[in-house]
């Protein structure tokens, strides 16, 4: 079972940029970060409207003087305090991630950034170099990778349970944007504005999740890809609300990705299926406590979270928060990741390189890979769905 005993000398003093009142993701960050008492929420710049941000922050329990009007003031003023923030989470629109993350790293802060890490690959690489120079953690929030059964799939691939990987099927195809909802939804509106979201909508917003997860599980790297994308709601052009991607991986494996916001009637349809030479694995985020294990010539096995026959690579982080049979979900996944971030931050502060080499969390390398995938898809689709080299 999960070890809830406190594992740090003191909680990490933590702040946020973005994630204000009405944010689709702000509460998820705050709930996850504070779940295991490893982070203490002490300061923030929550909103472009300073007064609204202050009002919301104080109602979350922040001191009024630590509810700042913008991220620059947050970083400057907190640096003057002996009890200033040590880490920050960035939950703002895509186009702002680079400048905020850069400023945070330059201010000596550890950073947890919403995906995509940046719009441009060069900017993501620059952030990685800066984080290394500053000896600070730079993480990217792929929130679904905290589920235990995703880690179970990863271990099964590693130990050869399915044999060499041949095919990867990925999808994240929901139906919630099958009409022009952005007319009345601020959260949807910026995602469909290329000046804010970047060159892609649904590939970057949703497709990057199963793409990152597939790479995490298999360890395979993309060699080339081909993408076809569409704007079924014409006002969204040039951004796509539907896309199909073909992948060629190093070593000979192949893959597909369907990313869609117009899959009418679908809740999420986020699935990752790994087909090996001996067996296949499949995980579906709407049934996150189960993992399908299909051995050729044998009955399908449904592996259940919390059971003794499962692999557990780190009892202090990835173990079950409650016994088998009880459903664990989205917030547990996020809390597992924030737990991993806290341990990584502590290791950075102690300069414990050995721990960091063995400790997994979604880092900037995964963020760079996601940005590369999005940009390669756009290049392929905008040139007539041609094959393009990944690097």
Tab-separated table of C-alpha atoms in Angstrom:
chain	number	residue	atom	x	y	z
A	1	UNK	CA	0.000	0.000	0.000
A	2	UNK	CA	0.928	3.648	-0.420
A	3	UNK	CA	3.316	5.078	2.175
A	4	UNK	CA	1.709	8.268	3.465
A	5	UNK	CA	4.471	8.994	5.973
A	6	UNK	CA	6.098	12.380	5.358
A	7	UNK	CA	9.335	11.961	3.402
A	8	UNK	CA	10.854	15.459	3.247
A	9	UNK	CA	12.470	17.694	5.854
A	10	UNK	CA	9.779	20.291	5.150
A	11	UNK	CA	7.016	20.800	2.571
A	12	UNK	CA	8.082	22.482	-0.659
A	13	UNK	CA	6.829	26.063	-0.825
A	14	UNK	CA	4.837	26.138	-4.020
A	15	UNK	CA	3.111	28.689	-6.225
A	16	UNK	CA	1.030	28.834	-9.372
A	17	UNK	CA	0.827	30.957	-12.493
A	18	UNK	CA	-2.634	30.678	-14.015
A	19	UNK	CA	-5.262	28.231	-12.856
A	20	UNK	CA	-7.611	30.938	-11.618
A	21	UNK	CA	-11.333	30.924	-11.048
A	22	UNK	CA	-13.055	28.902	-13.781
A	23	UNK	CA	-9.836	27.246	-14.949
A	24	UNK	CA	-10.347	23.769	-16.379
A	25	UNK	CA	-7.153	22.464	-14.787
A	26	UNK	CA	-6.221	24.726	-11.860
A	27	UNK	CA	-8.030	22.699	-9.215
A	28	UNK	CA	-6.397	19.488	-10.447
A	29	UNK	CA	-2.945	20.968	-9.839
A	30	UNK	CA	-3.825	22.308	-6.386
A	31	UNK	CA	-5.541	19.124	-5.253
A	32	UNK	CA	-2.691	16.917	-6.492
A	33	UNK	CA	0.143	19.040	-5.130
A	34	UNK	CA	-1.297	19.194	-1.624
A	35	UNK	CA	-2.608	15.630	-1.441
A	36	UNK	CA	0.428	14.141	0.327
A	37	UNK	CA	1.480	17.286	2.245
A	38	UNK	CA	4.705	17.502	0.225
A	39	UNK	CA	3.810	20.925	-1.211
A	40	UNK	CA	2.377	23.959	0.557
A	41	UNK	CA	0.490	26.463	-1.606
A	42	UNK	CA	1.724	29.894	-0.511
A	43	UNK	CA	1.667	32.322	-3.466
A	44	UNK	CA	0.274	32.771	-6.956
A	45	UNK	CA	-0.510	34.940	-9.955
A	46	UNK	CA	-3.821	33.307	-10.772
A	47	UNK	CA	-5.478	35.640	-13.248
A	48	UNK	CA	-4.794	38.326	-15.856
A	49	UNK	CA	-7.291	40.426	-13.874
A	50	UNK	CA	-5.293	41.236	-10.740
A	51	UNK	CA	-8.283	41.989	-8.534
A	52	UNK	CA	-10.117	38.850	-9.571
A	53	UNK	CA	-6.975	36.820	-8.991
A	54	UNK	CA	-6.511	38.319	-5.529
A	55	UNK	CA	-10.105	37.665	-4.605
A	56	UNK	CA	-9.880	34.040	-5.718
A	57	UNK	CA	-6.478	33.514	-4.094
A	58	UNK	CA	-7.581	34.752	-0.698
A	59	UNK	CA	-10.615	32.468	-0.859
A	60	UNK	CA	-8.195	29.598	-1.465
A	61	UNK	CA	-6.367	30.588	1.720
A	62	UNK	CA	-3.483	32.659	0.349
A	63	UNK	CA	-2.370	35.832	2.105
A	64	UNK	CA	-3.602	38.885	0.123
A	65	UNK	CA	-0.058	40.236	-0.277
A	66	UNK	CA	1.018	36.969	-1.893
A	67	UNK	CA	-1.680	37.104	-4.576
A	68	UNK	CA	0.297	38.843	-7.319
A	69	UNK	CA	-0.915	40.649	-10.463
A	70	UNK	CA	1.443	38.797	-12.843
A	71	UNK	CA	4.165	36.169	-12.934
A	72	UNK	CA	7.031	38.663	-13.088
A	73	UNK	CA	5.921	40.301	-9.847
A	74	UNK	CA	5.358	36.882	-8.294
A	75	UNK	CA	8.904	35.745	-9.020
A	76	UNK	CA	10.521	39.068	-8.052
A	77	UNK	CA	8.687	39.549	-4.763
A	78	UNK	CA	8.898	35.927	-3.648
A	79	UNK	CA	12.664	35.970	-4.228
A	80	UNK	CA	12.926	38.713	-1.588
A	81	UNK	CA	11.308	36.537	1.092
A	82	UNK	CA	13.092	33.992	3.253
A	83	UNK	CA	9.943	31.884	2.953
A	84	UNK	CA	9.490	32.510	-0.794
A	85	UNK	CA	8.322	29.853	-3.217
A	86	UNK	CA	10.720	27.118	-4.263
A	87	UNK	CA	8.646	25.685	-7.112
A	88	UNK	CA	5.912	26.856	-9.452
A	89	UNK	CA	3.303	25.231	-11.669
A	90	UNK	CA	2.358	26.913	-14.941
A	91	UNK	CA	-1.283	26.451	-15.957
A	92	UNK	CA	-1.680	29.100	-18.648
A	93	UNK	CA	-2.406	29.030	-22.405
A	94	UNK	CA	0.199	27.350	-24.625
A	95	UNK	CA	1.812	30.452	-26.118
A	96	UNK	CA	2.876	31.719	-22.669
A	97	UNK	CA	4.626	28.601	-21.408
A	98	UNK	CA	8.077	29.400	-22.774
A	99	UNK	CA	8.393	32.906	-21.383
A	100	UNK	CA	6.981	32.003	-17.962
A	101	UNK	CA	9.045	28.832	-17.597
A	102	UNK	CA	12.196	30.696	-18.644
A	103	UNK	CA	11.564	33.449	-16.102
A	104	UNK	CA	10.867	30.882	-13.384
A	105	UNK	CA	14.081	28.969	-14.048
A	106	UNK	CA	16.081	32.203	-14.135
A	107	UNK	CA	14.534	33.035	-10.746
A	108	UNK	CA	15.903	29.773	-9.384
A	109	UNK	CA	12.610	27.900	-9.218
A	110	UNK	CA	11.720	24.315	-9.992
A	111	UNK	CA	9.044	24.214	-12.701
A	112	UNK	CA	6.032	22.022	-13.458
A	113	UNK	CA	4.579	23.124	-16.801
A	114	UNK	CA	1.351	22.192	-18.514
A	115	UNK	CA	1.822	20.605	-21.913
A	116	UNK	CA	2.813	21.466	-24.533
A	117	UNK	CA	6.035	22.670	-22.982
A	118	UNK	CA	6.402	25.280	-25.731
A	119	UNK	CA	5.195	26.003	-29.249
A	120	UNK	CA	8.611	25.720	-30.901
A	121	UNK	CA	11.131	22.898	-30.480
A	122	UNK	CA	14.016	25.354	-30.227
A	123	UNK	CA	12.371	27.026	-27.226
A	124	UNK	CA	11.878	23.688	-25.461
A	125	UNK	CA	15.527	22.790	-26.029
A	126	UNK	CA	16.552	26.165	-24.637
A	127	UNK	CA	14.485	25.552	-21.506
A	128	UNK	CA	16.102	22.152	-21.027
A	129	UNK	CA	19.573	23.687	-21.236
A	130	UNK	CA	18.578	26.429	-18.799
A	131	UNK	CA	17.160	23.930	-16.306
A	132	UNK	CA	20.393	21.937	-16.450
A	133	UNK	CA	22.432	25.094	-15.926
A	134	UNK	CA	20.298	26.112	-12.949
A	135	UNK	CA	20.192	22.546	-11.589
A	136	UNK	CA	16.408	22.729	-11.355
A	137	UNK	CA	13.655	20.272	-12.163
A	138	UNK	CA	11.659	21.020	-15.307
A	139	UNK	CA	8.639	18.728	-15.544
A	140	UNK	CA	5.777	18.563	-18.037
A	141	UNK	CA	2.317	17.606	-16.796
A	142	UNK	CA	1.193	14.456	-18.585
A	143	UNK	CA	-1.464	13.750	-15.999
A	144	UNK	CA	-2.566	10.294	-17.115
A	145	UNK	CA	0.831	8.696	-16.549
A	146	UNK	CA	0.332	8.478	-12.797
A	147	UNK	CA	-2.099	5.576	-13.144
A	148	UNK	CA	-0.693	2.344	-11.734
A	149	UNK	CA	-1.801	0.165	-14.641
A	150	UNK	CA	0.157	2.327	-17.097
A	151	UNK	CA	3.271	1.511	-15.098
A	152	UNK	CA	2.233	-2.129	-15.058
A	153	UNK	CA	2.128	-2.096	-18.866
A	154	UNK	CA	5.549	-0.467	-18.977
A	155	UNK	CA	7.073	-3.150	-16.780
A	156	UNK	CA	5.456	-5.973	-18.758
A	157	UNK	CA	6.942	-4.629	-21.992
A	158	UNK	CA	10.332	-4.243	-20.309
A	159	UNK	CA	10.436	-7.800	-19.031
A	160	UNK	CA	9.382	-9.235	-22.390
A	161	UNK	CA	5.874	-10.464	-21.554
A	162	UNK	CA	4.578	-9.495	-24.993
A	163	UNK	CA	7.791	-9.950	-26.966
A	164	UNK	CA	9.154	-7.367	-29.371
A	165	UNK	CA	6.730	-4.518	-30.038
A	166	UNK	CA	5.310	-4.522	-33.554
A	167	UNK	CA	2.334	-2.138	-33.565
A	168	UNK	CA	1.165	0.747	-31.374
A	169	UNK	CA	-2.399	2.029	-31.648
A	170	UNK	CA	-3.122	5.345	-29.952
A	171	UNK	CA	-6.284	7.401	-29.732
A	172	UNK	CA	-7.772	10.328	-27.838
A	173	UNK	CA	-10.998	11.023	-29.679
A	174	UNK	CA	-13.791	12.731	-27.733
A	175	UNK	CA	-16.954	14.390	-29.003
A	176	UNK	CA	-17.282	17.473	-26.810
A	177	UNK	CA	-16.360	19.938	-29.580
A	178	UNK	CA	-18.531	18.495	-32.344
A	179	UNK	CA	-20.254	21.888	-32.542
A	180	UNK	CA	-18.812	25.391	-32.415
A	181	UNK	CA	-18.814	25.578	-28.626
A	182	UNK	CA	-15.960	28.077	-28.611
A	183	UNK	CA	-18.503	30.825	-29.252
A	184	UNK	CA	-19.553	30.553	-25.604
A	185	UNK	CA	-16.581	28.841	-23.945
A	186	UNK	CA	-13.462	30.902	-23.114
A	187	UNK	CA	-11.521	27.717	-22.357
A	188	UNK	CA	-12.279	26.325	-25.796
A	189	UNK	CA	-11.866	29.651	-27.587
A	190	UNK	CA	-8.153	30.109	-26.854
A	191	UNK	CA	-7.426	26.486	-27.741
A	192	UNK	CA	-8.718	27.164	-31.238
A	193	UNK	CA	-6.802	30.398	-31.717
A	194	UNK	CA	-3.424	29.718	-33.409
A	195	UNK	CA	-1.903	32.824	-31.844
A	196	UNK	CA	-2.460	31.282	-28.415
A	197	UNK	CA	-2.553	27.519	-28.916
A	198	UNK	CA	0.112	27.290	-31.608
A	199	UNK	CA	-0.153	25.519	-34.974
A	200	UNK	CA	-2.361	22.665	-33.753
A	201	UNK	CA	-5.536	22.178	-31.751
A	202	UNK	CA	-6.504	18.575	-31.122
A	203	UNK	CA	-3.140	16.918	-31.849
A	204	UNK	CA	-1.436	19.151	-29.302
A	205	UNK	CA	-4.319	19.281	-26.842
A	206	UNK	CA	-5.183	15.580	-26.736
A	207	UNK	CA	-3.038	13.549	-29.140
A	208	UNK	CA	0.137	14.264	-27.185
A	209	UNK	CA	-1.237	12.360	-24.154
A	210	UNK	CA	-1.405	8.835	-25.644
A	211	UNK	CA	1.682	9.604	-27.737
A	212	UNK	CA	3.724	10.330	-24.623
A	213	UNK	CA	2.232	7.352	-22.825
A	214	UNK	CA	3.096	4.979	-25.676
A	215	UNK	CA	6.697	6.160	-25.642
A	216	UNK	CA	6.845	5.818	-21.872
A	217	UNK	CA	5.529	2.245	-21.999
A	218	UNK	CA	7.592	0.980	-24.940
A	219	UNK	CA	10.679	3.188	-24.997
A	220	UNK	CA	10.395	3.378	-28.790
A	221	UNK	CA	11.459	6.485	-30.699
A	222	UNK	CA	9.757	7.845	-33.811
A	223	UNK	CA	11.665	7.690	-37.095
A	224	UNK	CA	9.095	9.336	-39.402
A	225	UNK	CA	5.397	10.146	-39.572
A	226	UNK	CA	2.592	11.083	-41.929
A	227	UNK	CA	-0.413	13.152	-40.867
A	228	UNK	CA	-3.789	14.065	-42.308
A	229	UNK	CA	-5.797	16.677	-40.428
A	230	UNK	CA	-9.193	18.269	-40.924
A	231	UNK	CA	-11.228	21.228	-39.658
A	232	UNK	CA	-14.774	19.890	-39.710
A	233	UNK	CA	-15.907	23.079	-37.970
A	234	UNK	CA	-14.670	25.393	-40.720
A	235	UNK	CA	-14.165	28.418	-38.472
A	236	UNK	CA	-11.374	26.522	-36.685
A	237	UNK	CA	-9.137	26.421	-39.739
A	238	UNK	CA	-6.176	26.343	-39.986
A	239	UNK	CA	-6.335	24.405	-36.706
A	240	UNK	CA	-7.605	20.842	-36.881
A	241	UNK	CA	-10.379	19.236	-34.854
A	242	UNK	CA	-9.620	15.767	-36.255
A	243	UNK	CA	-6.386	14.080	-37.299
A	244	UNK	CA	-4.947	10.704	-38.239
A	245	UNK	CA	-1.224	10.025	-37.934
A	246	UNK	CA	0.904	7.102	-39.125
A	247	UNK	CA	4.231	6.419	-37.405
A	248	UNK	CA	7.352	4.477	-38.253
A	249	UNK	CA	9.446	3.756	-35.170
A	250	UNK	CA	13.134	3.000	-34.948
A	251	UNK	CA	13.591	-0.761	-34.985
A	252	UNK	CA	10.706	-1.465	-37.358
A	253	UNK	CA	7.553	-1.041	-35.269
A	254	UNK	CA	4.672	1.001	-36.705
A	255	UNK	CA	1.841	2.959	-35.132
A	256	UNK	CA	-1.293	5.025	-35.568
A	257	UNK	CA	-2.855	7.935	-33.687
A	258	UNK	CA	-6.423	9.238	-33.950
A	259	UNK	CA	-6.893	12.592	-32.253
A	260	UNK	CA	-10.348	14.112	-32.464
A	261	UNK	CA	-12.686	16.579	-30.792
A	262	UNK	CA	-15.643	15.735	-33.025
A	263	UNK	CA	-16.104	12.010	-32.289
A	264	UNK	CA	-19.792	12.509	-31.500
A	265	UNK	CA	-20.990	10.553	-28.493
A	266	UNK	CA	-17.519	9.632	-27.242
A	267	UNK	CA	-16.396	10.591	-23.757
A	268	UNK	CA	-12.635	10.254	-24.229
A	269	UNK	CA	-11.691	7.168	-26.223
A	270	UNK	CA	-8.151	7.581	-24.978
A	271	UNK	CA	-6.599	4.182	-25.554
A	272	UNK	CA	-3.110	2.822	-25.982
A	273	UNK	CA	-2.753	-0.680	-27.440
A	274	UNK	CA	0.694	-2.260	-27.629
A	275	UNK	CA	0.911	-5.273	-29.961
A	276	UNK	CA	3.895	-7.546	-29.460
A	277	UNK	CA	5.067	-10.687	-31.178
A	278	UNK	CA	3.586	-12.871	-28.406
A	279	UNK	CA	0.804	-10.830	-26.813
A	280	UNK	CA	-0.886	-7.428	-26.619
A	281	UNK	CA	-1.651	-4.896	-23.895
A	282	UNK	CA	-4.414	-2.303	-23.920
A	283	UNK	CA	-5.205	0.515	-21.479
A	284	UNK	CA	-8.283	2.780	-21.688
A	285	UNK	CA	-8.518	5.855	-19.510
A	286	UNK	CA	-12.266	5.417	-18.956
A	287	UNK	CA	-11.422	2.112	-17.230
A	288	UNK	CA	-8.076	3.088	-15.705
A	289	UNK	CA	-7.984	0.403	-13.019
A	290	UNK	CA	-7.841	-2.385	-15.599
A	291	UNK	CA	-5.250	-3.499	-18.143
A	292	UNK	CA	-6.104	-5.987	-20.903
A	293	UNK	CA	-3.454	-8.678	-21.408
A	294	UNK	CA	-4.109	-10.784	-24.485
A	295	UNK	CA	-1.800	-13.739	-25.135
A	296	UNK	CA	-2.203	-15.366	-28.536
A	297	UNK	CA	-4.214	-18.616	-28.198
A	298	UNK	CA	-5.292	-17.956	-24.593
A	299	UNK	CA	-8.335	-16.298	-22.981
A	300	UNK	CA	-8.162	-12.539	-22.434
A	301	UNK	CA	-6.889	-11.569	-18.981
A	302	UNK	CA	-8.087	-8.403	-17.268
A	303	UNK	CA	-5.422	-7.331	-14.793
A	304	UNK	CA	-6.905	-5.373	-11.886
A	305	UNK	CA	-5.318	-2.549	-9.929
A	306	UNK	CA	-4.361	-3.383	-6.357
A	307	UNK	CA	-3.692	-7.076	-6.796
A	308	UNK	CA	-0.673	-8.960	-5.551
A	309	UNK	CA	0.238	-10.376	-8.955
A	310	UNK	CA	1.114	-6.899	-10.283
A	311	UNK	CA	4.534	-5.293	-10.533
A	312	UNK	CA	5.248	-2.388	-8.182
A	313	UNK	CA	8.463	-0.544	-8.971
A	314	UNK	CA	8.328	1.983	-6.125
A	315	UNK	CA	6.143	1.293	-3.074
A	316	UNK	CA	6.630	4.844	-1.846
A	317	UNK	CA	5.247	6.440	-4.992
A	318	UNK	CA	3.348	4.142	-7.322
A	319	UNK	CA	1.652	1.831	-4.852
A	320	UNK	CA	-2.091	1.768	-4.477
A	321	UNK	CA	-3.686	4.422	-2.324
A	322	UNK	CA	-6.432	1.972	-1.431
A	323	UNK	CA	-6.972	-1.747	-1.767
A	324	UNK	CA	-8.007	-3.556	-4.915
A	325	UNK	CA	-11.653	-3.390	-5.923
A	326	UNK	CA	-11.985	0.282	-5.005
A	327	UNK	CA	-11.760	2.572	-8.023
A	328	UNK	CA	-8.880	5.015	-8.170
A	329	UNK	CA	-8.952	7.743	-10.762
A	330	UNK	CA	-7.781	11.033	-12.217
A	331	UNK	CA	-6.893	12.828	-8.996
A	332	UNK	CA	-4.920	9.860	-7.700
A	333	UNK	CA	-2.951	9.815	-10.942
A	334	UNK	CA	-2.116	13.495	-10.619
A	335	UNK	CA	-1.237	13.127	-6.942
A	336	UNK	CA	1.134	10.277	-7.811
A	337	UNK	CA	2.896	12.554	-10.286
A	338	UNK	CA	3.160	15.462	-7.846
A	339	UNK	CA	4.590	13.017	-5.315
A	340	UNK	CA	7.235	12.090	-7.880
A	341	UNK	CA	7.904	15.784	-8.585
A	342	UNK	CA	8.408	16.457	-4.876
A	343	UNK	CA	10.948	13.669	-4.545
A	344	UNK	CA	12.752	14.908	-7.652
A	345	UNK	CA	12.869	18.480	-6.326
A	346	UNK	CA	14.264	17.215	-3.033
A	347	UNK	CA	16.924	15.233	-4.910
A	348	UNK	CA	17.864	18.290	-6.982
A	349	UNK	CA	18.180	20.346	-3.794
A	350	UNK	CA	20.446	17.672	-2.284
A	351	UNK	CA	22.297	17.193	-5.598
A	352	UNK	CA	21.482	13.486	-5.413
A	353	UNK	CA	22.285	12.563	-9.006
A	354	UNK	CA	22.058	8.833	-8.371
A	355	UNK	CA	18.436	9.142	-7.253
A	356	UNK	CA	17.533	11.337	-10.207
A	357	UNK	CA	19.008	8.857	-12.673
A	358	UNK	CA	16.672	6.137	-11.424
A	359	UNK	CA	13.612	8.234	-10.571
A	360	UNK	CA	10.955	8.487	-13.295
A	361	UNK	CA	8.679	11.488	-13.825
A	362	UNK	CA	7.412	13.274	-16.967
A	363	UNK	CA	10.371	15.542	-17.649
A	364	UNK	CA	11.283	18.076	-20.306
A	365	UNK	CA	12.510	15.367	-22.691
A	366	UNK	CA	8.935	14.129	-22.949
A	367	UNK	CA	7.824	17.704	-23.454
A	368	UNK	CA	10.327	18.195	-26.269
A	369	UNK	CA	9.132	14.993	-27.919
A	370	UNK	CA	5.536	16.194	-27.807
A	371	UNK	CA	6.419	19.532	-29.410
A	372	UNK	CA	8.398	17.728	-32.118
A	373	UNK	CA	5.463	15.438	-32.840
A	374	UNK	CA	2.988	18.310	-33.159
A	375	UNK	CA	5.232	20.302	-35.468
A	376	UNK	CA	6.036	17.266	-37.618
A	377	UNK	CA	2.308	16.533	-37.951
A	378	UNK	CA	1.597	20.083	-39.064
A	379	UNK	CA	4.449	19.952	-41.586
A	380	UNK	CA	3.219	16.651	-42.989
A	381	UNK	CA	-0.461	17.612	-43.188
A	382	UNK	CA	0.161	21.047	-44.673
A	383	UNK	CA	2.278	19.509	-47.432
A	384	UNK	CA	-0.374	17.056	-48.560
A	385	UNK	CA	-0.058	14.322	-45.905
A	386	UNK	CA	3.483	13.336	-46.872
A	387	UNK	CA	5.977	11.312	-44.859
A	388	UNK	CA	8.393	13.541	-42.926
A	389	UNK	CA	11.495	12.679	-40.932
A	390	UNK	CA	10.989	13.156	-37.224
A	391	UNK	CA	14.304	14.836	-36.431
